[in-house]
Coordinates of C-alpha atoms in Angstrom, one line a residue:
Chain D
M1 CA 157.4 -96.3 41.5
K2 CA 156.9 -97.2 45.1
P3 CA 159.9 -97.1 47.4
D4 CA 159.3 -100.8 48.5
S5 CA 159.0 -102.1 44.9
V6 CA 161.3 -104.9 43.8
A7 CA 163.1 -102.7 41.4
H8 CA 164.1 -100.4 44.2
K9 CA 165.2 -103.2 46.5
V10 CA 167.4 -104.7 43.8
L11 CA 168.7 -101.5 42.0
S12 CA 169.5 -99.5 45.1
P13 CA 172.1 -101.8 46.6
V14 CA 173.6 -102.6 43.2
F15 CA 174.1 -98.9 42.3
L16 CA 175.4 -98.2 45.8
L17 CA 177.9 -101.1 45.7
V18 CA 179.1 -100.6 42.2
G19 CA 179.3 -96.8 42.7
V20 CA 181.3 -97.0 45.9
A21 CA 183.5 -99.7 44.4
L22 CA 184.3 -97.6 41.4
M23 CA 185.2 -94.6 43.6
V24 CA 187.4 -96.7 45.8
V25 CA 189.2 -98.3 42.9
S26 CA 189.9 -95.0 41.2
L27 CA 191.0 -93.4 44.4
I28 CA 193.4 -96.3 45.0
M29 CA 194.8 -95.6 41.5
D30 CA 195.1 -91.9 42.3
F31 CA 197.1 -92.6 45.5
T32 CA 199.3 -95.2 43.9
G33 CA 200.1 -92.9 41.0
S34 CA 198.5 -94.9 38.3
S35 CA 198.7 -93.5 34.8
F36 CA 195.4 -94.9 33.7
S37 CA 193.6 -92.0 32.0
G38 CA 190.1 -93.3 32.6
R39 CA 190.4 -93.1 36.4
G40 CA 188.9 -89.6 36.5
A41 CA 185.8 -90.7 34.5
M42 CA 185.5 -93.7 36.8
L43 CA 185.5 -91.5 39.9
V44 CA 182.7 -89.3 38.5
L45 CA 180.7 -92.3 37.3
G46 CA 181.1 -93.9 40.7
L47 CA 179.9 -90.8 42.5
I48 CA 176.8 -90.5 40.2
M49 CA 176.0 -94.2 40.7
A50 CA 176.4 -94.0 44.5
L51 CA 174.1 -90.9 44.6
T52 CA 171.6 -92.7 42.4
G53 CA 171.7 -95.8 44.7
L54 CA 171.1 -93.5 47.7
Y55 CA 168.2 -91.9 45.9
L56 CA 166.6 -95.3 45.2
L57 CA 167.1 -96.5 48.7
P58 CA 163.8 -98.3 49.7
T59 CA 162.9 -96.1 52.7
L60 CA 160.0 -93.8 53.2
K61 CA 161.2 -92.4 56.4
Y62 CA 164.5 -91.0 55.2
H63 CA 163.6 -90.3 51.6
R64 CA 163.0 -86.6 52.2
A65 CA 166.3 -86.2 54.0
I66 CA 168.2 -88.1 51.2
V67 CA 166.6 -85.8 48.5
Y68 CA 167.7 -82.8 50.5
V69 CA 171.3 -84.0 50.6
I70 CA 171.3 -84.8 46.9
F71 CA 169.8 -81.4 46.0
L72 CA 172.4 -79.5 48.1
F73 CA 175.4 -81.5 47.1
P74 CA 176.3 -80.2 43.6
L75 CA 176.3 -76.5 44.4
L76 CA 177.9 -76.9 47.8
F77 CA 180.6 -79.1 46.4
A78 CA 181.4 -76.7 43.6
F79 CA 181.3 -73.8 46.1
A80 CA 183.6 -75.5 48.6
I81 CA 186.2 -76.4 45.9
T82 CA 186.3 -73.1 44.2
V83 CA 185.7 -70.6 47.0
L84 CA 186.0 -72.0 50.5
I85 CA 189.1 -74.2 50.1
P86 CA 191.1 -71.7 48.1
L87 CA 190.2 -68.9 50.6
V88 CA 191.5 -70.9 53.5
L89 CA 194.6 -72.0 51.5
G90 CA 195.1 -68.4 50.3
V91 CA 195.1 -67.0 53.8
G92 CA 197.6 -69.7 54.8
Y93 CA 199.8 -69.2 51.8
S94 CA 200.2 -65.5 52.6
F95 CA 202.3 -66.5 55.6
T96 CA 204.6 -68.7 53.6
D97 CA 207.1 -68.5 50.7
W98 CA 204.6 -70.0 48.3
T99 CA 205.7 -70.1 44.7
G100 CA 202.3 -70.9 43.2
I101 CA 203.1 -74.5 43.2
R102 CA 204.6 -75.4 46.6
F103 CA 205.9 -73.8 49.7
T104 CA 208.8 -74.7 51.9
T105 CA 208.7 -72.6 55.1
W106 CA 206.5 -70.4 57.1
V107 CA 207.7 -66.8 57.0
G108 CA 205.3 -65.3 59.5
L109 CA 204.4 -61.7 58.7
R110 CA 207.3 -61.1 56.3
N111 CA 205.1 -60.8 53.2
Y112 CA 203.0 -58.2 54.9
V113 CA 205.9 -56.2 56.1
T114 CA 207.6 -56.2 52.7
M115 CA 204.3 -55.2 51.1
F116 CA 203.8 -52.1 53.3
N117 CA 207.4 -51.1 52.8
D118 CA 206.9 -51.1 49.0
P119 CA 206.2 -47.5 47.7
S120 CA 204.5 -48.8 44.6
F121 CA 202.0 -50.8 46.6
I122 CA 201.3 -47.8 48.9
W123 CA 200.8 -45.8 45.7
S124 CA 198.3 -48.3 44.4
I125 CA 196.3 -48.2 47.7
L126 CA 196.1 -44.5 47.7
L127 CA 195.2 -44.3 44.1
T128 CA 192.5 -46.9 44.5
L129 CA 191.0 -45.0 47.5
L130 CA 191.0 -41.8 45.5
F131 CA 189.5 -43.6 42.5
V132 CA 186.8 -45.2 44.6
I133 CA 185.8 -42.0 46.3
L134 CA 185.7 -40.0 43.1
N135 CA 183.8 -42.7 41.3
M136 CA 181.3 -43.2 44.1
I137 CA 180.4 -39.5 44.0
L138 CA 180.6 -38.9 40.2
V139 CA 178.8 -42.1 39.1
N140 CA 176.0 -41.5 41.7
V141 CA 175.6 -37.8 40.9
I142 CA 175.6 -38.4 37.1
G143 CA 173.5 -41.6 37.4
F144 CA 170.9 -39.8 39.5
A145 CA 170.8 -36.8 37.1
L146 CA 170.3 -39.1 34.2
A147 CA 167.6 -40.9 36.1
L148 CA 165.8 -37.6 36.7
L149 CA 166.1 -36.9 33.0
C150 CA 164.8 -40.4 32.2
T151 CA 161.7 -40.1 34.4
V152 CA 160.4 -36.9 32.7
K153 CA 157.4 -37.7 30.5
M154 CA 158.7 -37.3 26.9
K155 CA 158.9 -39.3 23.7
L156 CA 162.5 -40.3 23.7
V157 CA 162.7 -41.6 27.2
N158 CA 162.9 -45.3 26.4
F159 CA 165.6 -44.7 23.8
F160 CA 167.6 -42.7 26.3
R161 CA 167.4 -45.4 29.0
A162 CA 168.6 -48.1 26.5
A163 CA 171.3 -45.9 25.1
F164 CA 172.7 -44.9 28.5
F165 CA 172.7 -48.5 29.6
L166 CA 174.3 -49.9 26.5
P167 CA 178.0 -49.5 27.5
N168 CA 177.3 -51.8 30.5
L169 CA 176.9 -54.7 28.1
I170 CA 180.4 -54.5 26.8
G171 CA 183.1 -56.4 28.7
G172 CA 185.9 -54.3 30.3
I173 CA 188.7 -55.7 28.2
V174 CA 187.1 -54.9 24.8
L175 CA 185.9 -51.6 26.2
G176 CA 189.5 -50.6 27.3
Y177 CA 190.8 -51.2 23.8
I178 CA 188.0 -49.2 22.2
W179 CA 188.7 -46.3 24.5
Q180 CA 192.4 -46.6 23.9
F181 CA 191.6 -45.8 20.3
V182 CA 189.3 -43.0 21.2
F183 CA 191.9 -41.3 23.4
N184 CA 194.9 -41.9 21.1
N185 CA 193.3 -41.2 17.8
V186 CA 190.1 -39.2 18.2
F187 CA 190.2 -37.0 21.4
I188 CA 193.8 -36.2 20.5
D189 CA 192.5 -33.4 18.2
L190 CA 191.1 -31.7 21.3
T191 CA 193.8 -32.6 23.8
K192 CA 196.9 -32.3 21.6
T193 CA 198.7 -35.0 23.5
S194 CA 196.9 -38.3 24.3
L195 CA 195.3 -38.3 27.8
L196 CA 196.9 -41.7 28.3
S197 CA 200.4 -40.5 27.9
Q198 CA 200.7 -38.8 31.3
T199 CA 200.0 -40.3 34.6
K200 CA 197.6 -37.7 35.9
T201 CA 195.5 -37.4 32.8
A202 CA 195.6 -41.2 32.3
N203 CA 194.0 -41.6 35.7
M204 CA 191.4 -39.1 34.7
A205 CA 190.8 -41.1 31.6
I206 CA 190.2 -44.3 33.6
I207 CA 187.6 -42.5 35.7
L208 CA 186.0 -41.1 32.5
V209 CA 185.7 -44.6 31.0
Y210 CA 184.5 -46.1 34.3
I211 CA 181.7 -43.5 34.5
W212 CA 180.8 -44.1 30.9
Q213 CA 180.4 -47.8 31.6
Y214 CA 178.7 -47.6 34.9
A215 CA 176.5 -44.5 35.2
G216 CA 173.9 -46.0 32.9
Y217 CA 173.5 -49.0 35.2
I218 CA 173.2 -46.9 38.3
M219 CA 170.8 -44.7 36.4
L220 CA 168.5 -47.7 35.8
I221 CA 168.4 -48.5 39.6
Y222 CA 167.5 -44.8 40.4
V223 CA 164.8 -44.8 37.7
T224 CA 163.2 -47.8 39.3
G225 CA 163.4 -46.1 42.7
L226 CA 161.9 -42.9 41.3
T227 CA 159.1 -44.6 39.4
Q228 CA 158.1 -46.7 42.4
M229 CA 157.5 -43.6 44.5
P230 CA 153.9 -43.2 45.4
K231 CA 152.3 -40.6 43.0
D232 CA 150.0 -39.1 45.6
V233 CA 152.9 -37.7 47.7
L234 CA 154.2 -35.8 44.6
E235 CA 150.8 -34.6 43.8
A236 CA 150.3 -33.3 47.3
A237 CA 153.6 -31.5 47.1
Q238 CA 152.5 -29.9 43.9
I239 CA 149.2 -28.7 45.3
D240 CA 151.1 -27.3 48.3
G241 CA 153.0 -25.2 45.8
A242 CA 156.4 -26.9 46.1
N243 CA 158.6 -26.1 43.1
A244 CA 160.8 -28.7 41.2
V245 CA 163.9 -28.0 43.3
K246 CA 162.0 -28.3 46.6
T247 CA 160.3 -31.5 45.5
L248 CA 163.6 -32.9 44.6
F249 CA 165.4 -32.2 47.8
H250 CA 162.6 -32.6 50.3
I251 CA 160.6 -35.4 48.8
K252 CA 162.3 -37.4 46.1
I253 CA 165.8 -37.7 47.6
P254 CA 164.7 -38.6 51.2
M255 CA 162.1 -41.1 49.8
I256 CA 164.7 -43.1 47.8
A257 CA 167.3 -43.1 50.6
S258 CA 167.4 -46.9 50.4
T259 CA 168.2 -46.8 46.7
F260 CA 171.0 -44.4 47.4
T261 CA 172.5 -47.0 49.8
I262 CA 172.2 -49.7 47.2
C263 CA 173.9 -47.6 44.5
T264 CA 176.6 -46.4 46.8
F265 CA 177.4 -49.9 47.8
L266 CA 177.4 -51.1 44.2
T267 CA 179.7 -48.4 43.0
L268 CA 182.0 -48.7 46.0
T269 CA 182.6 -52.5 45.6
S270 CA 182.8 -52.5 41.9
A271 CA 185.2 -49.5 41.8
F272 CA 187.4 -51.3 44.3
K273 CA 187.5 -54.4 42.1
Q274 CA 188.2 -52.5 38.9
F275 CA 190.6 -54.6 36.8
D276 CA 189.7 -55.1 33.2
V277 CA 189.5 -51.5 32.1
N278 CA 192.6 -50.7 34.1
M279 CA 194.5 -53.5 32.4
A280 CA 193.3 -52.8 28.8
L281 CA 193.6 -49.1 29.0
T282 CA 197.0 -48.4 30.6
N283 CA 198.1 -51.7 32.0
G284 CA 199.0 -49.7 35.1
N285 CA 201.8 -47.9 33.4
G286 CA 202.7 -44.3 34.2
S287 CA 205.6 -42.6 35.8
V288 CA 205.6 -41.0 39.2
P289 CA 209.0 -39.2 39.6
G290 CA 209.1 -38.9 43.4
F291 CA 206.9 -40.8 45.8
M292 CA 208.2 -41.9 49.2
G293 CA 211.7 -41.2 47.9
S294 CA 211.5 -43.5 44.9
Y295 CA 210.7 -43.5 41.2
L296 CA 207.5 -45.4 40.4
S297 CA 206.5 -46.7 37.0
N298 CA 203.0 -48.0 38.0
G299 CA 201.3 -44.6 38.2
T300 CA 197.9 -45.8 37.0
Q301 CA 197.9 -49.2 38.7
M302 CA 194.9 -50.0 41.0
L303 CA 195.0 -52.6 43.7
A304 CA 193.5 -55.4 41.8
L305 CA 195.9 -55.0 38.9
N306 CA 198.8 -54.6 41.4
I307 CA 197.9 -58.0 43.0
Y308 CA 197.7 -59.6 39.6
N309 CA 201.0 -58.2 38.3
T310 CA 202.8 -59.1 41.5
A311 CA 201.8 -62.7 41.3
I312 CA 201.5 -63.4 37.6
A313 CA 203.9 -61.0 35.9
K314 CA 206.6 -60.8 38.6
N315 CA 206.0 -64.4 39.6
N316 CA 205.9 -63.5 43.3
Y317 CA 202.9 -65.6 44.4
A318 CA 203.3 -65.3 48.2
Q319 CA 203.6 -61.5 48.0
G320 CA 200.6 -61.3 45.7
Q321 CA 198.6 -63.5 48.0
A322 CA 199.4 -61.3 51.0
K323 CA 198.3 -58.3 49.1
A324 CA 195.1 -60.1 48.1
V325 CA 194.3 -60.9 51.7
F326 CA 194.8 -57.3 52.6
F327 CA 192.5 -56.4 49.7
F328 CA 189.9 -58.8 51.1
I329 CA 190.1 -57.3 54.6
I330 CA 189.4 -53.8 53.2
L331 CA 186.5 -55.0 51.2
A332 CA 185.0 -56.9 54.0
A333 CA 185.3 -53.9 56.3
V334 CA 183.6 -51.7 53.8
S335 CA 180.8 -54.2 53.3
L336 CA 180.2 -54.5 57.0
I337 CA 180.0 -50.8 57.5
Q338 CA 177.6 -50.5 54.6
V339 CA 175.4 -53.2 56.0
R340 CA 175.4 -51.5 59.4
L341 CA 174.5 -48.2 57.9
S342 CA 171.7 -49.5 55.7
N343 CA 170.2 -51.4 58.6
K344 CA 170.1 -48.3 60.8
K345 CA 168.5 -46.3 58.1
E346 CA 165.8 -48.8 57.5
V347 CA 165.0 -48.8 61.2
E348 CA 164.7 -45.0 61.2
L349 CA 162.3 -45.1 58.3
Chain V
M1 CA 151.8 -23.6 31.3
T2 CA 151.6 -26.2 28.5
K3 CA 153.8 -24.0 26.3
S4 CA 156.5 -23.6 28.9
K5 CA 156.2 -27.3 29.7
R6 CA 156.7 -28.2 26.0
F7 CA 159.7 -25.8 25.9
K8 CA 161.2 -27.5 29.0
N9 CA 160.7 -31.0 27.5
L10 CA 162.4 -29.8 24.3
I11 CA 165.4 -28.6 26.2
L12 CA 165.6 -31.8 28.2
S13 CA 165.3 -33.9 25.0
V14 CA 168.2 -32.0 23.5
I15 CA 170.3 -32.5 26.7
G16 CA 169.4 -36.2 26.6
L17 CA 170.3 -36.5 22.9
L18 CA 173.7 -34.8 23.5
V19 CA 174.4 -37.3 26.3
A20 CA 173.3 -40.2 24.2
I21 CA 175.6 -39.1 21.3
Y22 CA 178.5 -39.0 23.8
V23 CA 177.6 -42.4 25.2
L24 CA 177.1 -44.0 21.8
F25 CA 180.0 -42.3 20.1
P26 CA 182.7 -44.9 20.8
I27 CA 180.4 -47.7 19.7
Y28 CA 179.7 -45.7 16.5
L29 CA 183.5 -45.3 16.0
V30 CA 184.0 -49.1 16.3
F31 CA 181.3 -49.8 13.9
M32 CA 182.2 -47.2 11.3
N33 CA 185.9 -47.7 11.3
S34 CA 185.5 -51.4 10.7
F35 CA 184.6 -50.4 7.1
K36 CA 187.9 -48.6 6.6
K37 CA 191.6 -49.2 5.9
Q38 CA 194.2 -48.5 8.5
T39 CA 195.5 -45.5 6.7
D40 CA 192.0 -44.0 6.4
I41 CA 191.3 -44.7 10.0
V42 CA 194.4 -42.9 11.2
A43 CA 194.0 -40.0 8.7
D44 CA 190.4 -39.3 9.9
P45 CA 188.8 -41.6 12.5
I46 CA 185.5 -39.7 12.6
S47 CA 184.4 -39.3 9.0
L48 CA 183.2 -42.0 6.6
A49 CA 186.0 -41.2 4.1
G50 CA 187.3 -44.4 2.6
A51 CA 184.6 -46.6 4.1
S52 CA 183.3 -49.4 1.9
S53 CA 181.7 -52.8 2.5
A54 CA 184.5 -54.4 0.5
Q55 CA 186.9 -53.2 3.1
L56 CA 184.7 -54.5 5.9
L57 CA 184.8 -57.9 4.2
E58 CA 188.6 -57.7 3.9
N59 CA 188.9 -56.7 7.6
L60 CA 186.6 -59.5 8.6
R61 CA 188.6 -62.0 6.5
Q62 CA 191.8 -60.9 8.2
V63 CA 190.4 -61.1 11.7
V64 CA 188.2 -64.2 11.5
G65 CA 190.9 -66.2 9.8
N66 CA 193.6 -65.0 12.2
S67 CA 195.3 -67.9 14.0
N68 CA 195.5 -65.9 17.3
F69 CA 191.9 -64.8 17.2
R70 CA 189.9 -67.7 15.6
F71 CA 186.7 -65.9 16.1
W72 CA 184.2 -68.8 15.5
Y73 CA 186.1 -71.1 17.8
A74 CA 186.3 -68.5 20.6
F75 CA 182.7 -67.5 20.1
G76 CA 181.7 -71.2 20.3
T77 CA 183.8 -71.7 23.4
S78 CA 182.3 -68.6 25.1
A79 CA 178.8 -69.7 24.1
A80 CA 179.3 -73.3 25.4
I81 CA 180.8 -72.1 28.7
T82 CA 178.2 -69.5 29.3
L83 CA 175.2 -71.7 28.4
L84 CA 176.4 -74.7 30.3
S85 CA 177.1 -72.6 33.4
L86 CA 173.8 -70.8 33.2
V87 CA 171.8 -74.1 32.9
L88 CA 173.7 -75.7 35.8
L89 CA 173.5 -72.6 38.0
A90 CA 169.8 -72.3 37.5
L91 CA 169.2 -76.1 38.2
F92 CA 171.6 -76.6 41.0
G93 CA 170.9 -73.2 42.4
G94 CA 167.2 -73.8 42.4
M95 CA 167.6 -77.2 44.1
A96 CA 169.9 -75.8 46.8
A97 CA 167.8 -72.7 47.4
W98 CA 164.6 -74.8 47.7
V99 CA 166.2 -77.0 50.3
I100 CA 167.5 -74.1 52.2
S101 CA 164.3 -72.1 52.2
R102 CA 162.2 -75.1 53.2
N103 CA 164.4 -75.7 56.2
H104 CA 165.2 -72.1 57.1
K105 CA 164.2 -72.7 60.7
K106 CA 166.7 -75.4 61.1
R107 CA 170.2 -74.5 62.2
W108 CA 172.1 -76.4 59.4
A109 CA 170.2 -74.6 56.7
A110 CA 170.6 -71.3 58.4
V111 CA 174.4 -71.9 58.6
I112 CA 174.7 -72.9 54.9
Y113 CA 172.7 -69.8 53.9
M114 CA 174.8 -67.5 56.1
I115 CA 178.0 -68.9 54.5
F116 CA 176.6 -68.3 51.0
V117 CA 175.6 -64.7 51.9
A118 CA 178.8 -63.9 53.7
S119 CA 180.9 -65.3 50.8
M120 CA 179.5 -62.7 48.5
I121 CA 182.0 -60.1 49.9
I122 CA 185.0 -62.3 49.0
P123 CA 186.8 -60.6 46.1
F124 CA 188.0 -62.9 43.3
Q125 CA 191.6 -61.8 43.8
V126 CA 191.9 -63.4 47.2
V127 CA 191.0 -66.9 45.9
M128 CA 192.3 -66.8 42.3
L129 CA 195.9 -67.9 42.9
P130 CA 195.2 -70.8 45.3
L131 CA 192.2 -71.7 43.0
I132 CA 194.5 -72.3 40.1
S133 CA 196.9 -74.4 42.1
T134 CA 194.1 -76.4 43.7
F135 CA 192.5 -77.1 40.3
R136 CA 195.9 -78.1 38.9
D137 CA 196.7 -80.4 41.8
A138 CA 193.2 -81.9 42.1
G139 CA 193.1 -82.4 38.4
K140 CA 196.4 -84.2 38.3
F141 CA 195.4 -86.3 41.3
I142 CA 192.0 -87.6 40.0
G143 CA 193.2 -87.7 36.4
I144 CA 190.8 -85.1 34.9
S145 CA 192.3 -81.9 33.5
L146 CA 190.4 -79.1 35.3
L147 CA 192.5 -76.2 33.8
Q148 CA 192.4 -75.7 30.1
S149 CA 189.1 -77.5 29.9
I150 CA 185.5 -76.4 29.4
P151 CA 184.1 -78.7 32.2
G152 CA 186.6 -77.3 34.6
I153 CA 185.8 -73.7 34.1
V154 CA 182.0 -74.5 34.1
F155 CA 182.5 -76.1 37.5
A156 CA 184.3 -73.0 38.7
Y157 CA 181.5 -70.7 37.5
C158 CA 179.0 -72.9 39.3
G159 CA 181.1 -72.3 42.5
F160 CA 181.5 -68.6 42.1
G161 CA 178.0 -67.9 40.9
G162 CA 176.4 -70.2 43.5
A163 CA 176.2 -67.7 46.3
M164 CA 174.4 -64.9 44.5
T165 CA 172.1 -67.3 42.7
V166 CA 171.0 -69.0 46.0
F167 CA 170.6 -65.6 47.7
I168 CA 168.2 -64.3 45.1
L169 CA 166.3 -67.6 44.7
V170 CA 165.9 -68.1 48.4
G171 CA 164.3 -64.6 48.7
F172 CA 161.8 -65.6 46.0
I173 CA 161.0 -69.1 47.2
K174 CA 160.2 -67.9 50.7
G175 CA 157.3 -66.0 49.1
I176 CA 155.8 -69.2 47.6
P177 CA 153.0 -70.4 50.0
Y178 CA 153.9 -73.7 51.7
E179 CA 150.3 -74.9 51.4
L180 CA 151.0 -75.5 47.7
E181 CA 153.7 -78.1 48.6
E182 CA 151.6 -79.7 51.4
A183 CA 148.7 -80.2 49.0
A184 CA 151.0 -81.9 46.5
S185 CA 152.5 -84.0 49.3
I186 CA 149.0 -85.1 50.5
D187 CA 148.2 -86.0 46.9
G188 CA 151.1 -88.4 47.0
C189 CA 153.8 -86.3 45.3
S190 CA 157.4 -87.1 46.3
P191 CA 159.6 -84.2 47.5
E192 CA 161.7 -84.2 44.3
G193 CA 158.5 -84.4 42.3
T194 CA 157.1 -81.4 44.2
F195 CA 160.2 -79.4 43.3
F196 CA 160.4 -80.2 39.7
K197 CA 156.7 -80.2 38.9
I198 CA 155.5 -77.3 41.1
I199 CA 158.3 -75.1 42.4
L200 CA 160.6 -75.0 39.4
P201 CA 157.9 -73.8 37.0
L202 CA 157.0 -71.0 39.5
L203 CA 160.6 -69.9 39.6
K204 CA 160.6 -68.9 36.0
P205 CA 160.7 -65.1 36.5
V206 CA 163.4 -65.1 39.1
I207 CA 165.5 -67.6 37.1
T208 CA 165.3 -65.2 34.2
T209 CA 166.7 -62.5 36.5
V210 CA 169.5 -64.8 37.8
T211 CA 170.3 -66.0 34.3
I212 CA 170.7 -62.4 32.9
L213 CA 172.9 -61.4 35.8
N214 CA 175.1 -64.5 35.6
G215 CA 175.1 -64.4 31.8
M216 CA 176.4 -60.8 31.6
W217 CA 179.1 -61.6 34.0
I218 CA 180.2 -65.0 32.6
W219 CA 180.1 -63.9 28.9
N220 CA 182.2 -60.7 29.6
D221 CA 184.5 -62.2 32.3
Y222 CA 188.2 -62.0 31.5
L223 CA 190.2 -62.8 34.6
L224 CA 189.0 -66.3 35.4
P225 CA 189.2 -67.7 31.8
S226 CA 192.6 -66.0 31.3
L227 CA 194.0 -67.7 34.5
M228 CA 192.3 -71.0 34.0
L229 CA 192.5 -71.5 30.3
G230 CA 195.7 -69.5 29.8
Q231 CA 196.3 -66.6 27.4
N232 CA 197.9 -68.7 24.8
G233 CA 196.2 -72.0 25.6
K234 CA 194.1 -74.1 23.2
V235 CA 190.8 -73.2 24.6
K236 CA 190.0 -69.4 24.6
T237 CA 186.9 -67.4 25.4
L238 CA 186.1 -64.3 23.3
P239 CA 187.5 -61.7 25.8
V240 CA 190.8 -63.7 26.1
A241 CA 191.0 -64.1 22.3
V242 CA 190.5 -60.3 21.8
Q243 CA 193.2 -59.7 24.4
S244 CA 195.8 -61.9 22.8
F245 CA 194.8 -60.7 19.3
V246 CA 195.3 -57.1 20.2
G247 CA 198.6 -58.0 21.9
S248 CA 199.9 -59.2 18.5
Y249 CA 198.6 -56.3 16.4
V250 CA 199.7 -53.2 18.3
K251 CA 198.0 -50.1 16.8
Q252 CA 196.6 -52.0 13.8
W253 CA 193.3 -50.3 14.3
D254 CA 191.5 -51.7 11.3
R255 CA 192.0 -55.2 12.7
I256 CA 191.6 -54.3 16.4
L257 CA 188.3 -52.4 15.8
T258 CA 186.9 -55.1 13.6
A259 CA 187.8 -57.7 16.3
A260 CA 186.1 -55.4 18.9
L261 CA 183.0 -55.2 16.7
L262 CA 182.8 -59.0 16.5
A263 CA 183.2 -59.2 20.2
I264 CA 180.5 -56.7 21.2
L265 CA 178.0 -57.6 18.4
P266 CA 176.5 -60.7 20.0
M267 CA 175.7 -58.8 23.2
I268 CA 174.2 -55.8 21.3
I269 CA 172.0 -58.1 19.2
L270 CA 170.9 -59.9 22.3
F271 CA 170.1 -56.5 23.9
A272 CA 168.1 -55.4 20.9
L273 CA 166.0 -58.6 21.2
A274 CA 165.5 -58.7 24.9
Q275 CA 166.1 -55.1 26.0
K276 CA 163.3 -54.9 28.6
Q277 CA 164.2 -58.2 30.3
I278 CA 167.9 -57.4 30.4
M279 CA 167.3 -54.0 31.9
S280 CA 164.8 -55.1 34.5
G281 CA 166.8 -58.2 35.3
M282 CA 169.9 -56.1 36.1
V283 CA 167.9 -53.8 38.3
E284 CA 166.1 -56.6 40.2
G285 CA 169.4 -58.3 40.8
A286 CA 170.9 -55.2 42.3
I287 CA 167.9 -54.3 44.5
K288 CA 167.7 -57.8 46.1

């Protein structure tokens, strides 16, 4: 269909006019508080018709530009409504007395001051940092060891890869309940009391489950790094008489430095955001008798769960939002450092 | 040499098997205990004592028919949300990524791309609370319920999955020679025709990768559906249904484990069918 055909010349203005009219009418209804339930459908229909009219516009010169706009629109629109606008609002709300529905006054930095004077929040920060560091080390060491195992030429290798990766398919909530059963009913024969019943051991249990879920995934990435390594380098090392340990430390590890960066970054950010397992396994419970002079009952509560509970369970939205902004700042800083580091390394190579 | 090598492989195989047993053990427990009564599970959770297929059917009957769980309904909801989101993300993501990479030298495209990439560090926690209030208010304003509705949550997944999808797709499209499009354009193909007839078919491998990554995330996601749909709302996804089911049956392991089995089974079946694609998709997504 040529752009200057009669169909285009007639259809385009009709679609544009009807579409815009529908949108205007439904918006007027929105603003006047109409209770007509079809007004939402009208708005969507009007938008689609207006875009169709725009697409059919009888122009050769601007057709490409119009197609670009229409192609970008759906994703950008969804992205703006779900990410950008809530982010801006969220940062703003953290300086108010927002209740989750409305706010009445600006309170400045009050939410932030309260939050840093709250021992249970400080505990969550420290616990999360410890959890992140331990996980980053353990998951990477175990994942790398499993990857070395899974790159040896033997019969069962494909089965091992699939088996180690399998836990990653299961969502955190279901996984948390399954492990609750394992700790409370199965491991109890070995541990006498359930690991989940005491704060210290419950935190160990969370780490254990996290490694169980995540090490297989990290292993797969290392396996890819190791198998993409040029064979001739390894052969040369073998001919020069390097043993397995020397090959590992002087050739394999330096050659997959970029894979290490990727895996460190992945484990770091995902450990920071850990929520599902934390919620399903302990729900953050656990007593800490004396911390900063007060008794805490959130001994196993990581940051993400602390934010959630502050806002949803305790119904303190402004406080929860301030914590979330702080959480965002930490993660952004970590990501920036990571990007810096990996850029530097790539230049050196 | 060969003998010591064989011995080494044997030892490594044994180590691997031990690790595999440890890794698969919880899944085995879920599977096996779904065949048992509560009393038998508590008495001995490891052995097969008391396991029978009649008991499995009984457990399934209890769980599937439960008014808190409603397995088939939750399964259908999860499947509908995941499939719709994946199709729309692939389509809209592909369209947006193509426009961005074909204009990457222009400032506006570079800015849009930078915003997408930078937004990948935004944690869900910082947007989740205002997201709910925005969706509630906007829905009330325009007269479409965005919370507690499947279209609303699909829209949200398109927004949250958009950045990563565009990031991976742009990287791929940049590698497609521009001559291909110029040739099509000279032959009289419109820009939208070029995209749908030439570029989109070429994107198949990378769309597979994106779909696996997004699919694993959306299917297993708990926080977004629990906030948007509500824990006790009409519409529930599978993880939310498991959560509210477990909440109402504390320590009733026969039911909880059977529910867990039903929740993990679809993924495990899918993995058995497309193991290679899933594993390589997850790795490619991470490396890029």
